[in-house]
PDB file of C-alpha atoms in Angstrom:
ATOM      1  CA  MET A   1     -12.876 -20.652  -1.930  1.00 40.00           C
ATOM      2  CA  THR A   2     -10.581 -19.685  -5.629  1.00 44.00           C
ATOM      3  CA  ARG A   3     -11.297 -16.911  -8.772  1.00 49.00           C
ATOM      4  CA  GLN A   4     -14.586 -16.156  -7.324  1.00 51.00           C
ATOM      5  CA  ILE A   5     -14.669 -12.394  -7.038  1.00 59.00           C
ATOM      6  CA  ASP A   6     -14.234  -8.934  -9.213  1.00 73.00           C
ATOM      7  CA  LEU A   7     -11.090  -7.994  -8.549  1.00 79.00           C
ATOM      8  CA  ALA A   8     -11.792  -4.533  -9.917  1.00 90.00           C
ATOM      9  CA  GLY A   9      -9.834  -4.862 -12.839  1.00 95.00           C
ATOM     10  CA  SER A  10      -6.410  -4.128 -13.909  1.00 96.00           C
ATOM     11  CA  PHE A  11      -3.868  -2.092 -14.082  1.00 97.00           C
ATOM     12  CA  THR A  12      -0.632  -1.452 -15.322  1.00 98.00           C
ATOM     13  CA  LEU A  13       2.620   0.242 -14.239  1.00 98.00           C
ATOM     14  CA  PRO A  14       3.466   2.596 -16.529  1.00 98.00           C
ATOM     15  CA  GLY A  15       6.195   1.725 -18.004  1.00 96.00           C
ATOM     16  CA  THR A  16       6.221  -2.122 -17.513  1.00 97.00           C
ATOM     17  CA  SER A  17       4.960  -4.784 -18.320  1.00 95.00           C
ATOM     18  CA  MET A  18       3.059  -6.016 -14.996  1.00 97.00           C
ATOM     19  CA  THR A  19      -0.398  -5.943 -14.427  1.00 97.00           C
ATOM     20  CA  VAL A  20      -1.807  -5.936 -10.910  1.00 97.00           C
ATOM     21  CA  ASN A  21      -5.144  -5.954  -9.639  1.00 97.00           C
ATOM     22  CA  ARG A  22      -6.835  -3.060  -8.711  1.00 97.00           C
ATOM     23  CA  MET A  23      -7.731  -5.351  -4.750  1.00 97.00           C
ATOM     24  CA  GLY A  24      -4.511  -5.927  -3.114  1.00 97.00           C
ATOM     25  CA  TYR A  25      -3.878  -7.459  -0.288  1.00 97.00           C
ATOM     26  CA  GLY A  26      -0.971  -5.309   2.239  1.00 97.00           C
ATOM     27  CA  ALA A  27       1.122  -7.172   4.700  1.00 97.00           C
ATOM     28  CA  MET A  28       1.854  -4.754   7.146  1.00 96.00           C
ATOM     29  CA  GLN A  29      -0.943  -7.024   9.975  1.00 95.00           C
ATOM     30  CA  LEU A  30       1.490 -10.273   9.026  1.00 97.00           C
ATOM     31  CA  ALA A  31       3.762  -8.807  12.730  1.00 97.00           C
ATOM     32  CA  GLY A  32       3.154  -9.425  16.119  1.00 96.00           C
ATOM     33  CA  ARG A  33       3.007  -6.563  18.690  1.00 95.00           C
ATOM     34  CA  ASP A  34       5.055  -6.570  21.209  1.00 95.00           C
ATOM     35  CA  GLY A  35       3.515  -4.622  24.095  1.00 94.00           C
ATOM     36  CA  ASN A  36       3.808  -0.465  22.655  1.00 93.00           C
ATOM     37  CA  LYS A  37       5.327  -2.379  20.208  1.00 95.00           C
ATOM     38  CA  LEU A  38       3.104  -2.414  17.210  1.00 94.00           C
ATOM     39  CA  VAL A  39       4.465  -4.020  14.464  1.00 96.00           C
ATOM     40  CA  TRP A  40       6.920  -6.058  15.931  1.00 97.00           C
ATOM     41  CA  GLY A  41       8.310  -9.679  16.519  1.00 97.00           C
ATOM     42  CA  PRO A  42       6.110 -12.875  14.690  1.00 97.00           C
ATOM     43  CA  PRO A  43       2.866 -13.317  15.099  1.00 97.00           C
ATOM     44  CA  ARG A  44       0.983 -15.665  17.547  1.00 95.00           C
ATOM     45  CA  ASP A  45       0.084 -17.502  14.886  1.00 97.00           C
ATOM     46  CA  VAL A  46       2.909 -17.950  11.639  1.00 98.00           C
ATOM     47  CA  ASP A  47       0.528 -20.800  10.073  1.00 98.00           C
ATOM     48  CA  ALA A  48      -2.594 -18.291  10.650  1.00 97.00           C
ATOM     49  CA  ALA A  49      -0.297 -15.337   8.064  1.00 98.00           C
ATOM     50  CA  ILE A  50       0.518 -17.806   5.712  1.00 98.00           C
ATOM     51  CA  ALA A  51      -2.890 -19.537   5.248  1.00 98.00           C
ATOM     52  CA  VAL A  52      -4.491 -15.722   4.644  1.00 98.00           C
ATOM     53  CA  LEU A  53      -1.577 -14.667   2.013  1.00 98.00           C
ATOM     54  CA  ARG A  54      -1.949 -18.182   0.101  1.00 98.00           C
ATOM     55  CA  GLU A  55      -5.784 -17.279   0.511  1.00 98.00           C
ATOM     56  CA  ALA A  56      -5.720 -14.458  -0.970  1.00 97.00           C
ATOM     57  CA  VAL A  57      -3.066 -15.316  -4.053  1.00 97.00           C
ATOM     58  CA  ALA A  58      -5.605 -18.265  -4.580  1.00 96.00           C
ATOM     59  CA  ASN A  59      -8.686 -15.485  -5.063  1.00 96.00           C
ATOM     60  CA  GLY A  60      -6.694 -13.676  -7.663  1.00 95.00           C
ATOM     61  CA  VAL A  61      -5.704 -11.789  -5.245  1.00 97.00           C
ATOM     62  CA  ASN A  62      -1.926 -10.511  -7.613  1.00 97.00           C
ATOM     63  CA  HIS A  63       0.218  -7.280  -5.856  1.00 98.00           C
ATOM     64  CA  ILE A  64       1.289  -7.054  -2.056  1.00 98.00           C
ATOM     65  CA  ASP A  65       2.492  -4.543  -0.525  1.00 98.00           C
ATOM     66  CA  THR A  66       5.202  -5.276   2.818  1.00 98.00           C
ATOM     67  CA  ALA A  67       8.966  -3.819   4.303  1.00 98.00           C
ATOM     68  CA  ASP A  68      11.471  -5.473   5.569  1.00 98.00           C
ATOM     69  CA  PHE A  69      11.151  -3.337   8.736  1.00 97.00           C
ATOM     70  CA  TYR A  70       7.870  -4.837   9.406  1.00 98.00           C
ATOM     71  CA  GLY A  71       8.879  -6.481  12.200  1.00 97.00           C
ATOM     72  CA  PRO A  72      11.455  -6.126  11.409  1.00 97.00           C
ATOM     73  CA  HIS A  73      12.097  -8.658   8.819  1.00 98.00           C
ATOM     74  CA  VAL A  74       9.497 -10.698  10.316  1.00 98.00           C
ATOM     75  CA  THR A  75       6.483 -10.514   7.263  1.00 98.00           C
ATOM     76  CA  ASN A  76       8.961 -11.401   4.311  1.00 98.00           C
ATOM     77  CA  GLN A  77      10.207 -14.178   6.334  1.00 98.00           C
ATOM     78  CA  ILE A  78       6.302 -14.986   6.702  1.00 98.00           C
ATOM     79  CA  ILE A  79       5.872 -13.844   2.560  1.00 98.00           C
ATOM     80  CA  ARG A  80       7.880 -16.382   1.054  1.00 98.00           C
ATOM     81  CA  LYS A  81       7.590 -19.140   3.325  1.00 98.00           C
ATOM     82  CA  ALA A  82       3.498 -18.999   2.147  1.00 98.00           C
ATOM     83  CA  LEU A  83       3.587 -18.625  -1.370  1.00 98.00           C
ATOM     84  CA  SER A  84       8.058 -18.959  -2.507  1.00 98.00           C
ATOM     85  CA  PRO A  85       8.820 -20.381  -5.527  1.00 98.00           C
ATOM     86  CA  TYR A  86       6.369 -17.373  -6.456  1.00 98.00           C
ATOM     87  CA  PRO A  87       3.648 -17.755  -8.443  1.00 97.00           C
ATOM     88  CA  ASN A  88       3.234 -15.987 -12.299  1.00 96.00           C
ATOM     89  CA  GLY A  89       2.525 -12.269 -12.331  1.00 97.00           C
ATOM     90  CA  LEU A  90       2.699 -11.985  -8.192  1.00 98.00           C
ATOM     91  CA  VAL A  91       4.259  -8.374  -7.947  1.00 98.00           C
ATOM     92  CA  ILE A  92       5.681  -7.662  -4.527  1.00 98.00           C
ATOM     93  CA  VAL A  93       5.982  -3.985  -3.510  1.00 98.00           C
ATOM     94  CA  THR A  94       8.945  -3.490  -0.454  1.00 98.00           C
ATOM     95  CA  LYS A  95       9.247   0.209   0.875  1.00 98.00           C
ATOM     96  CA  VAL A  96      13.195   1.499   2.512  1.00 98.00           C
ATOM     97  CA  SER A  97      14.136   4.530   3.922  1.00 97.00           C
ATOM     98  CA  VAL A  98      13.081   3.466   8.138  1.00 97.00           C
ATOM     99  CA  ARG A  99      14.710   1.178  10.772  1.00 96.00           C
ATOM    100  CA  ARG A 100      12.992   0.642  13.758  1.00 96.00           C
ATOM    101  CA  ASP A 101      14.960   0.566  17.322  1.00 95.00           C
ATOM    102  CA  ASP A 102      14.576  -1.446  20.254  1.00 95.00           C
ATOM    103  CA  ASP A 103      11.570   0.553  21.478  1.00 95.00           C
ATOM    104  CA  GLY A 104       9.699   0.252  18.126  1.00 95.00           C
ATOM    105  CA  SER A 105       9.349   3.290  16.817  1.00 95.00           C
ATOM    106  CA  TRP A 106      10.221   4.179  13.624  1.00 95.00           C
ATOM    107  CA  ILE A 107      13.542   6.487  13.131  1.00 96.00           C
ATOM    108  CA  PRO A 108      15.029   7.357   8.753  1.00 96.00           C
ATOM    109  CA  ALA A 109      17.498   5.034   6.853  1.00 97.00           C
ATOM    110  CA  PHE A 110      18.172   7.511   4.357  1.00 95.00           C
ATOM    111  CA  SER A 111      21.934   6.411   4.010  1.00 97.00           C
ATOM    112  CA  ARG A 112      23.700   5.757   1.276  1.00 98.00           C
ATOM    113  CA  GLU A 113      24.485   2.426   3.210  1.00 98.00           C
ATOM    114  CA  GLU A 114      21.265   2.141   5.799  1.00 98.00           C
ATOM    115  CA  LEU A 115      19.397   2.098   1.203  1.00 98.00           C
ATOM    116  CA  THR A 116      22.184  -0.325   0.395  1.00 98.00           C
ATOM    117  CA  ALA A 117      21.214  -2.451   3.102  1.00 98.00           C
ATOM    118  CA  ALA A 118      17.149  -2.337   3.598  1.00 98.00           C
ATOM    119  CA  ILE A 119      17.643  -3.739  -0.832  1.00 98.00           C
ATOM    120  CA  HIS A 120      19.510  -6.704   0.416  1.00 98.00           C
ATOM    121  CA  ASP A 121      18.300  -7.272   3.477  1.00 98.00           C
ATOM    122  CA  ASN A 122      14.288  -7.777   1.653  1.00 98.00           C
ATOM    123  CA  LEU A 123      16.158  -9.716  -1.064  1.00 98.00           C
ATOM    124  CA  CYS A 124      17.631 -11.769   0.771  1.00 98.00           C
ATOM    125  CA  ASN A 125      14.441 -12.458   3.554  1.00 98.00           C
ATOM    126  CA  LEU A 126      12.148 -13.026   0.475  1.00 98.00           C
ATOM    127  CA  GLY A 127      14.129 -15.077  -1.236  1.00 98.00           C
ATOM    128  CA  LEU A 128      13.846 -12.915  -4.357  1.00 98.00           C
ATOM    129  CA  ASP A 129      17.149 -12.410  -7.466  1.00 98.00           C
ATOM    130  CA  VAL A 130      15.571  -8.282  -7.925  1.00 98.00           C
ATOM    131  CA  LEU A 131      13.013  -6.479  -6.568  1.00 98.00           C
ATOM    132  CA  ASP A 132       9.747  -5.407  -8.365  1.00 98.00           C
ATOM    133  CA  VAL A 133       9.062  -2.532  -7.051  1.00 98.00           C
ATOM    134  CA  VAL A 134      10.875  -0.176  -4.785  1.00 98.00           C
ATOM    135  CA  ASN A 135       8.705   3.021  -2.537  1.00 98.00           C
ATOM    136  CA  LEU A 136      11.264   5.381  -1.125  1.00 98.00           C
ATOM    137  CA  ARG A 137       9.277   6.314   1.541  1.00 98.00           C
ATOM    138  CA  SER A 138       9.920   9.703   2.946  1.00 97.00           C
ATOM    139  CA  MET A 139      10.563  10.592   6.362  1.00 95.00           C
ATOM    140  CA  HIS A 140      11.022  14.316   6.616  1.00 93.00           C
ATOM    141  CA  SER A 141       8.196  13.744   8.873  1.00 92.00           C
ATOM    142  CA  ILE A 142       6.249   9.837  10.320  1.00 87.00           C
ATOM    143  CA  HIS A 143       3.287  10.747  10.398  1.00 85.00           C
ATOM    144  CA  GLU A 144       2.880  12.119   7.402  1.00 92.00           C
ATOM    145  CA  PRO A 145       4.800  14.138   3.863  1.00 96.00           C
ATOM    146  CA  ALA A 146       6.578  17.298   5.270  1.00 97.00           C
ATOM    147  CA  GLU A 147       8.000  19.331   2.209  1.00 98.00           C
ATOM    148  CA  GLY A 148      12.056  18.283   1.916  1.00 97.00           C
ATOM    149  CA  SER A 149      13.838  17.123  -0.393  1.00 98.00           C
ATOM    150  CA  ILE A 150      14.670  13.064  -1.532  1.00 98.00           C
ATOM    151  CA  GLU A 151      16.909  13.381  -4.054  1.00 98.00           C
ATOM    152  CA  ALA A 152      20.242  12.551  -2.201  1.00 98.00           C
ATOM    153  CA  PRO A 153      18.152   9.004  -1.592  1.00 98.00           C
ATOM    154  CA  MET A 154      16.144   9.364  -4.517  1.00 98.00           C
ATOM    155  CA  THR A 155      19.787   8.682  -6.709  1.00 98.00           C
ATOM    156  CA  VAL A 156      20.958   5.876  -4.509  1.00 98.00           C
ATOM    157  CA  LEU A 157      17.453   4.013  -4.890  1.00 98.00           C
ATOM    158  CA  ALA A 158      18.733   5.383  -9.154  1.00 98.00           C
ATOM    159  CA  GLU A 159      21.834   3.227  -8.019  1.00 98.00           C
ATOM    160  CA  LEU A 160      20.546  -0.010  -7.583  1.00 98.00           C
ATOM    161  CA  GLN A 161      18.083   0.215  -9.674  1.00 98.00           C
ATOM    162  CA  GLN A 162      21.225   0.330 -12.861  1.00 98.00           C
ATOM    163  CA  LYS A 163      22.348  -2.553 -11.188  1.00 98.00           C
ATOM    164  CA  GLY A 164      19.633  -4.188 -11.540  1.00 98.00           C
ATOM    165  CA  LEU A 165      18.020  -5.500  -7.961  1.00 98.00           C
ATOM    166  CA  VAL A 166      16.012  -3.101  -8.373  1.00 98.00           C
ATOM    167  CA  ARG A 167      12.891  -3.059 -11.422  1.00 98.00           C
ATOM    168  CA  HIS A 168      10.377  -0.696 -10.326  1.00 98.00           C
ATOM    169  CA  ILE A 169      10.684   2.962  -8.133  1.00 98.00           C
ATOM    170  CA  GLY A 170       7.799   3.881  -6.205  1.00 98.00           C
ATOM    171  CA  LEU A 171       7.983   6.595  -3.179  1.00 98.00           C
ATOM    172  CA  SER A 172       5.329   6.871  -0.166  1.00 98.00           C
ATOM    173  CA  ASN A 173       4.379   9.797   2.271  1.00 97.00           C
ATOM    174  CA  VAL A 174       5.051  12.108  -0.325  1.00 98.00           C
ATOM    175  CA  THR A 175       4.978  16.204  -1.112  1.00 98.00           C
ATOM    176  CA  PRO A 176       4.127  16.805  -4.645  1.00 98.00           C
ATOM    177  CA  ALA A 177       6.824  18.642  -5.244  1.00 98.00           C
ATOM    178  CA  GLN A 178       8.666  15.704  -3.798  1.00 98.00           C
ATOM    179  CA  VAL A 179       6.642  13.894  -6.920  1.00 98.00           C
ATOM    180  CA  ALA A 180       7.468  15.995  -8.902  1.00 98.00           C
ATOM    181  CA  GLU A 181      11.412  15.245  -7.943  1.00 98.00           C
ATOM    182  CA  ALA A 182      11.822  11.818  -7.922  1.00 98.00           C
ATOM    183  CA  ARG A 183      10.894  11.847 -11.352  1.00 98.00           C
ATOM    184  CA  GLN A 184      13.966  13.839 -12.462  1.00 98.00           C
ATOM    185  CA  ILE A 185      16.043  11.340 -11.477  1.00 98.00           C
ATOM    186  CA  ALA A 186      13.834   8.120 -11.947  1.00 98.00           C
ATOM    187  CA  PRO A 187      10.614   6.968 -13.538  1.00 98.00           C
ATOM    188  CA  ILE A 188       7.949   6.279 -10.658  1.00 98.00           C
ATOM    189  CA  VAL A 189       5.121   3.652 -11.226  1.00 98.00           C
ATOM    190  CA  CYS A 190       3.596   3.888  -8.030  1.00 98.00           C
ATOM    191  CA  VAL A 191       3.301   6.795  -5.628  1.00 98.00           C
ATOM    192  CA  GLN A 192       1.723   5.176  -1.767  1.00 98.00           C
ATOM    193  CA  ASN A 193       0.537   7.268   0.714  1.00 97.00           C
ATOM    194  CA  HIS A 194      -1.784   8.442   3.734  1.00 94.00           C
ATOM    195  CA  TYR A 195      -5.888   8.702   2.326  1.00 95.00           C
ATOM    196  CA  ASN A 196      -8.994   7.690   2.534  1.00 92.00           C
ATOM    197  CA  LEU A 197     -12.806   8.510   2.637  1.00 90.00           C
ATOM    198  CA  ALA A 198     -12.419  10.648   5.947  1.00 86.00           C
ATOM    199  CA  HIS A 199      -8.441  11.474   4.809  1.00 89.00           C
ATOM    200  CA  ARG A 200      -8.389  13.555   1.274  1.00 92.00           C
ATOM    201  CA  THR A 201      -5.407  14.973   0.889  1.00 93.00           C
ATOM    202  CA  ASP A 202      -4.184  13.444  -2.543  1.00 97.00           C
ATOM    203  CA  ASP A 203      -7.862  14.440  -4.180  1.00 95.00           C
ATOM    204  CA  ALA A 204      -5.635  16.874  -6.819  1.00 96.00           C
ATOM    205  CA  LEU A 205      -2.194  14.549  -7.039  1.00 98.00           C
ATOM    206  CA  ILE A 206      -3.802  11.524  -7.515  1.00 98.00           C
ATOM    207  CA  ALA A 207      -5.757  13.365 -10.514  1.00 97.00           C
ATOM    208  CA  ASP A 208      -2.157  14.681 -11.358  1.00 98.00           C
ATOM    209  CA  LEU A 209      -0.555  11.269 -11.334  1.00 98.00           C
ATOM    210  CA  ALA A 210      -3.724   9.458 -13.028  1.00 98.00           C
ATOM    211  CA  ARG A 211      -3.103  11.540 -16.096  1.00 97.00           C
ATOM    212  CA  ASP A 212       0.340  10.601 -16.032  1.00 97.00           C
ATOM    213  CA  GLY A 213      -0.701   7.001 -16.014  1.00 98.00           C
ATOM    214  CA  VAL A 214       0.390   6.626 -12.301  1.00 98.00           C
ATOM    215  CA  ALA A 215      -0.872   4.786  -9.954  1.00 98.00           C
ATOM    216  CA  TYR A 216      -1.921   5.849  -6.488  1.00 98.00           C
ATOM    217  CA  VAL A 217      -2.084   3.047  -3.776  1.00 98.00           C
ATOM    218  CA  PRO A 218      -3.556   4.817  -1.077  1.00 96.00           C
ATOM    219  CA  PHE A 219      -2.779   3.305   2.744  1.00 91.00           C
ATOM    220  CA  PHE A 220      -5.024   3.669   5.607  1.00 84.00           C
ATOM    221  CA  PRO A 221      -7.233   2.551   3.449  1.00 82.00           C
ATOM    222  CA  LEU A 222      -9.559   1.631   6.106  1.00 78.00           C
ATOM    223  CA  GLY A 223      -8.995   4.253   8.939  1.00 72.00           C
ATOM    224  CA  GLY A 224      -5.549   2.341   9.770  1.00 58.00           C
ATOM    225  CA  PHE A 225      -4.987   1.685  13.591  1.00 57.00           C
ATOM    226  CA  THR A 226      -7.847   3.651  14.129  1.00 60.00           C
ATOM    227  CA  PRO A 227     -10.713   2.445  11.639  1.00 62.00           C
ATOM    228  CA  LEU A 228     -12.961   5.231  10.424  1.00 70.00           C
ATOM    229  CA  GLN A 229     -16.304   5.378  12.006  1.00 71.00           C
ATOM    230  CA  SER A 230     -19.026   7.800  10.437  1.00 77.00           C
ATOM    231  CA  ALA A 231     -22.593   8.032  10.936  1.00 83.00           C
ATOM    232  CA  THR A 232     -22.943   8.195   7.561  1.00 86.00           C
ATOM    233  CA  LEU A 233     -20.692   6.165   6.598  1.00 88.00           C
ATOM    234  CA  SER A 234     -22.867   3.596   8.193  1.00 90.00           C
ATOM    235  CA  ASP A 235     -26.159   4.180   7.283  1.00 91.00           C
ATOM    236  CA  VAL A 236     -24.669   3.704   4.036  1.00 92.00           C
ATOM    237  CA  ALA A 237     -23.740   0.591   4.802  1.00 93.00           C
ATOM    238  CA  ALA A 238     -27.007  -0.791   5.930  1.00 94.00           C
ATOM    239  CA  ARG A 239     -28.963   0.503   2.902  1.00 93.00           C
ATOM    240  CA  LEU A 240     -26.699  -1.728   0.209  1.00 95.00           C
ATOM    241  CA  GLY A 241     -26.218  -4.893   2.215  1.00 95.00           C
ATOM    242  CA  ALA A 242     -22.469  -4.139   2.581  1.00 96.00           C
ATOM    243  CA  THR A 243     -20.452  -3.326   5.839  1.00 94.00           C
ATOM    244  CA  PRO A 244     -18.312   0.147   5.698  1.00 91.00           C
ATOM    245  CA  MET A 245     -15.776  -1.287   5.117  1.00 92.00           C
ATOM    246  CA  GLN A 246     -16.669  -2.967   2.446  1.00 95.00           C
ATOM    247  CA  VAL A 247     -18.064   0.197   1.228  1.00 95.00           C
ATOM    248  CA  ALA A 248     -14.824   2.544   2.587  1.00 93.00           C
ATOM    249  CA  LEU A 249     -12.942  -0.086  -0.426  1.00 96.00           C
ATOM    250  CA  ALA A 250     -15.723  -0.479  -3.326  1.00 96.00           C
ATOM    251  CA  TRP A 251     -15.647   3.987  -2.652  1.00 95.00           C
ATOM    252  CA  LEU A 252     -11.552   4.352  -3.273  1.00 96.00           C
ATOM    253  CA  LEU A 253     -12.409   1.720  -6.179  1.00 97.00           C
ATOM    254  CA  GLN A 254     -14.801   4.531  -7.903  1.00 95.00           C
ATOM    255  CA  ARG A 255     -13.072   7.427  -6.681  1.00 95.00           C
ATOM    256  CA  SER A 256      -9.924   6.949  -9.293  1.00 97.00           C
ATOM    257  CA  PRO A 257      -8.890   3.934 -12.425  1.00 97.00           C
ATOM    258  CA  ASN A 258      -5.045   4.401 -11.310  1.00 98.00           C
ATOM    259  CA  ILE A 259      -5.962   3.980  -7.397  1.00 98.00           C
ATOM    260  CA  LEU A 260      -4.819   0.199  -6.469  1.00 98.00           C
ATOM    261  CA  VAL A 261      -6.262  -0.596  -3.644  1.00 97.00           C
ATOM    262  CA  ILE A 262      -3.531  -2.973  -0.593  1.00 96.00           C
ATOM    263  CA  PRO A 263      -6.110  -3.345   2.741  1.00 95.00           C
ATOM    264  CA  GLY A 264      -4.269  -5.688   5.086  1.00 94.00           C
ATOM    265  CA  THR A 265      -5.570  -7.932   7.787  1.00 95.00           C
ATOM    266  CA  SER A 266      -4.630 -11.321   9.813  1.00 96.00           C
ATOM    267  CA  SER A 267      -7.476 -12.708   9.237  1.00 96.00           C
ATOM    268  CA  ILE A 268      -8.779 -15.154   6.617  1.00 97.00           C
ATOM    269  CA  GLU A 269     -13.389 -14.115   7.270  1.00 97.00           C
ATOM    270  CA  HIS A 270     -11.547 -10.021   7.076  1.00 96.00           C
ATOM    271  CA  LEU A 271      -9.241 -10.775   3.510  1.00 97.00           C
ATOM    272  CA  ARG A 272     -12.790 -12.809   1.527  1.00 96.00           C
ATOM    273  CA  GLU A 273     -15.402  -9.369   3.131  1.00 95.00           C
ATOM    274  CA  ASN A 274     -12.550  -7.265   1.924  1.00 95.00           C
ATOM    275  CA  LEU A 275     -11.778  -8.627  -1.450  1.00 96.00           C
ATOM    276  CA  GLN A 276     -15.879  -8.644  -2.031  1.00 95.00           C
ATOM    277  CA  SER A 277     -16.197  -4.621  -1.714  1.00 95.00           C
ATOM    278  CA  SER A 278     -14.334  -5.236  -5.462  1.00 95.00           C
ATOM    279  CA  MET A 279     -17.793  -6.437  -6.231  1.00 93.00           C
ATOM    280  CA  LEU A 280     -20.410  -3.421  -4.396  1.00 94.00           C
ATOM    281  CA  GLN A 281     -20.978  -0.960  -7.296  1.00 93.00           C
ATOM    282  CA  ILE A 282     -21.872   2.169  -4.846  1.00 95.00           C
ATOM    283  CA  PRO A 283     -24.647   4.322  -7.242  1.00 94.00           C
ATOM    284  CA  PRO A 284     -24.386   8.250  -8.017  1.00 92.00           C
ATOM    285  CA  GLU A 285     -25.814   9.459  -5.435  1.00 90.00           C
ATOM    286  CA  VAL A 286     -25.166   7.537  -3.212  1.00 92.00           C
ATOM    287  CA  ILE A 287     -21.390   8.173  -3.915  1.00 93.00           C
ATOM    288  CA  ALA A 288     -21.812  12.321  -2.670  1.00 90.00           C
ATOM    289  CA  ASP A 289     -23.213  11.252   0.485  1.00 89.00           C
ATOM    290  CA  LEU A 290     -20.104   9.116   0.973  1.00 91.00           C
ATOM    291  CA  ASP A 291     -18.232  12.308  -0.638  1.00 89.00           C
ATOM    292  CA  ALA A 292     -19.549  14.109   2.132  1.00 88.00           C
ATOM    293  CA  ILE A 293     -16.966  12.648   4.878  1.00 87.00           C
ATOM    294  CA  GLY A 294     -14.399  14.145   3.785  1.00 80.00           C
ATOM    295  CA  GLY A 295     -15.903  17.760   4.089  1.00 64.00           C
ATOM    296  CA  ASN A 296     -17.356  19.333   1.080  1.00 46.00           C
ATOM    297  CA  ALA A 297     -17.883  17.185  -1.639  1.00 41.00           C
ATOM    298  CA  ARG A 298     -15.864  18.720  -4.451  1.00 46.00           C
ATOM    299  CA  ASN A 299     -15.441  18.468  -8.337  1.00 41.00           C
ATOM    300  CA  TRP A 300     -12.346  16.330  -8.969  1.00 40.00           C
ATOM    301  CA  ARG A 301     -14.914  13.537  -9.960  1.00 42.00           C
ATOM    302  CA  ARG A 302     -15.031  15.708 -13.013  1.00 35.00           C
ATOM    303  CA  THR A 303     -11.105  15.514 -13.988  1.00 34.00           C
ATOM    304  CA  ALA A 304      -9.986  12.522 -12.415  1.00 37.00           C
TER     305      ALA A 304
END
């Protein structure tokens, strides 16, 4: 199966020549698991992981999200093995400011030395001379955005950009105040935060970024390690002849034109199911039912 799927249109990252299909792929699930250590070590079947990546690209996916702390190093090495030499137009987005402890925990890595080392690790393991986009992940709180200055690490990343190691900069796990702070230091092309049908904290931020042409990339678009569950979602899926996860992805794509989705999977079957959601059109009256899952329907669709 090759290029049979409408990938919900495209989006050009602001100030760049990088145009990506709005349906992308998140590579986190390609890493393995060791007991309670998630996203740790190699997968059980490296060849299957390689096949998923190649299937995604064959179907038109040209935006892959990754990080060298997935594994650590494992996911980037699999991407390189599967796709290098990389096809023209493929945009690989990675993240920095995190390191992994031996117990699998996620530890802030904000120092100049740690950020510089992370950039070089990404370059080495991906087999690249320059990184397309690097997201600075705020670690003032590991699990959710929390206020606190990101000026120091952002300044380091901007310096690495000036040295030619990074083309463009994005942000992850950030508050609106941190977005504003970062944009005083360097242009920001994307923001990646936790957002989905049930988790709507960033409604206003999405609208603000859309007005400025900045991409918003929801992580955990399907709920992450705790998949989305809702009687309303299941009912809508049955009415539309789709799966609940397809409806959740289609809702994101219809939510705002600056949203890029990066669902992850280690299964070709699930990958194909995810990609097919880009063809699913949800009627307005059904959108209203889905909007209510997040608490209450808001007016943001009129202004986004």
